[in-house]
Amino acid sequence: AQSVTQLGSHVSVSEGALVLLRCNYSSSVPPYLFWYVQYPNQGLQLLLKYTSAATLVKGINGFEAEFKKSETSFHLTKPSAHMSDAAEYFCAVSDPANAGKSTFGDGTTLTVKP
Amino acid sequence: DGGITQSPKYLFRKEGQNVTLSCEQNLNHDAMYWYRQDPGQGLRLIYYSQIVNDFQKGDIAEGYSVSREKKESFPLTVTSAQKNPTAFYLCASRDTGTSRSSYNEQFFGPGTRLTVL
């Protein structure tokens, strides 16, 4: 069975500061990992995904994530936060052997202070 | 533009009524999913379909029903048996037709917010 844990339901940073959103996963098979962003009352949008080609994955809007197998982590980072980054972020793990169903973390709400 | 549409954006229902949420996609994806989102609980899978005329229950299927008569459409009915239906409902689809489709992400619609009065 797969699971995802996002540490910290709320993260607050100042504009221009480093953003770090934590995600740890549990999977019995090589994981397929994703980060999505959700703005209020909207659907989810893909930020980036891990496809095993490289452990450091670059996504949209300046975000990147590093896959660390030894730590079973896939933390999301951005060097400098912008006001427009304020949103809810979801980490997800997908099981290709089970209809590609994804298990989502509970989400982390990012607040950016001016 | 290709994408997923959900309608309506907001829906109000009286207790005891069934209501159907629409989900349409023109991405030519085989797989489609329905999720329920409650504050602080992430997304929970209600039903999913990998191909036309076939669908499976997800983790919280009780009180819900679906159909998949067309590739483009995957409507969700919230029945009166669903005891706490007030939530934000998200539909998604995924491309399963390529050799590396295992890595493919889900594409989400804009969601429908259902409120029971």
Short mmCIF file of C-alpha atoms in Angstrom, two decimals, chain A residues 31-32 34 36 38 40-46 49-53 88 90 94-96 98-102 104-107, chain B residues 9-10 31 33 35 37 40-43 45 48 50 57-59 88 90 94 100 102-111 113:
data_model
loop_
_atom_site.label_atom_id
_atom_site.label_comp_id
_atom_site.label_asym_id
_atom_site.label_seq_id
_atom_site.Cartn_x
_atom_site.Cartn_y
_atom_site.Cartn_z
CA PRO A 31 7.35 5.32 -6.78
CA TYR A 32 5.87 7.67 -9.28
CA PHE A 34 4.01 14.26 -8.27
CA TYR A 36 0.36 19.63 -7.63
CA GLN A 38 -4.29 24.28 -6.09
CA PRO A 40 -8.77 28.61 -4.10
CA ASN A 41 -11.87 27.04 -5.64
CA GLN A 42 -9.92 25.62 -8.56
CA GLY A 43 -8.69 22.24 -9.67
CA LEU A 44 -5.19 20.91 -9.22
CA GLN A 45 -2.38 21.78 -11.62
CA LEU A 46 0.79 19.75 -12.05
CA LYS A 49 6.79 14.86 -11.52
CA TYR A 50 9.49 12.31 -10.81
CA THR A 51 10.04 9.90 -13.70
CA SER A 52 13.27 8.22 -12.52
CA ALA A 53 15.32 10.01 -15.20
CA GLU A 88 -2.26 24.78 -1.39
CA PHE A 90 -0.29 18.45 -2.72
CA SER A 94 0.88 6.87 -8.15
CA ASP A 95 0.64 3.12 -8.47
CA PRO A 96 1.02 2.13 -12.14
CA ASN A 98 -3.28 -0.32 -9.96
CA ALA A 99 -4.91 1.75 -12.67
CA GLY A 100 -2.54 4.61 -12.05
CA LYS A 101 -4.50 5.57 -8.98
CA SER A 102 -2.88 8.32 -6.99
CA PHE A 104 -2.58 12.32 -2.16
CA GLY A 105 -1.16 13.90 0.93
CA ASP A 106 -3.36 16.11 3.06
CA GLY A 107 -1.88 19.23 1.52
CA LYS B 9 -19.40 25.31 -10.53
CA TYR B 10 -21.72 25.60 -7.54
CA ALA B 31 -8.86 6.88 -17.56
CA TYR B 33 -11.41 9.71 -11.76
CA TYR B 35 -12.38 12.79 -5.98
CA GLN B 37 -12.05 17.15 -1.19
CA GLY B 40 -7.58 19.37 5.73
CA GLN B 41 -8.20 15.91 4.29
CA GLY B 42 -6.66 16.06 0.87
CA LEU B 43 -8.34 14.22 -1.99
CA LEU B 45 -11.02 8.72 -4.49
CA TYR B 48 -12.50 5.59 -11.32
CA GLN B 50 -10.05 2.92 -17.03
CA LYS B 57 -15.16 1.81 -6.62
CA GLY B 58 -12.58 3.92 -4.91
CA ASP B 59 -12.07 4.42 -1.21
CA PHE B 88 -15.72 20.09 -3.27
CA LEU B 90 -12.94 17.12 -8.54
CA ARG B 94 -5.13 10.49 -17.36
CA ARG B 100 5.44 5.55 -20.63
CA SER B 102 2.80 5.02 -15.99
CA TYR B 103 4.50 8.35 -15.41
CA ASN B 104 1.56 10.36 -16.64
CA GLU B 105 -0.06 12.79 -14.32
CA GLN B 106 -3.75 13.37 -13.84
CA PHE B 107 -5.38 16.41 -15.41
CA PHE B 108 -8.00 18.04 -13.22
CA GLY B 109 -11.18 19.93 -13.92
CA PRO B 110 -12.08 23.15 -12.08
CA GLY B 111 -14.31 21.38 -9.57
CA ARG B 113 -18.79 22.77 -4.91
#
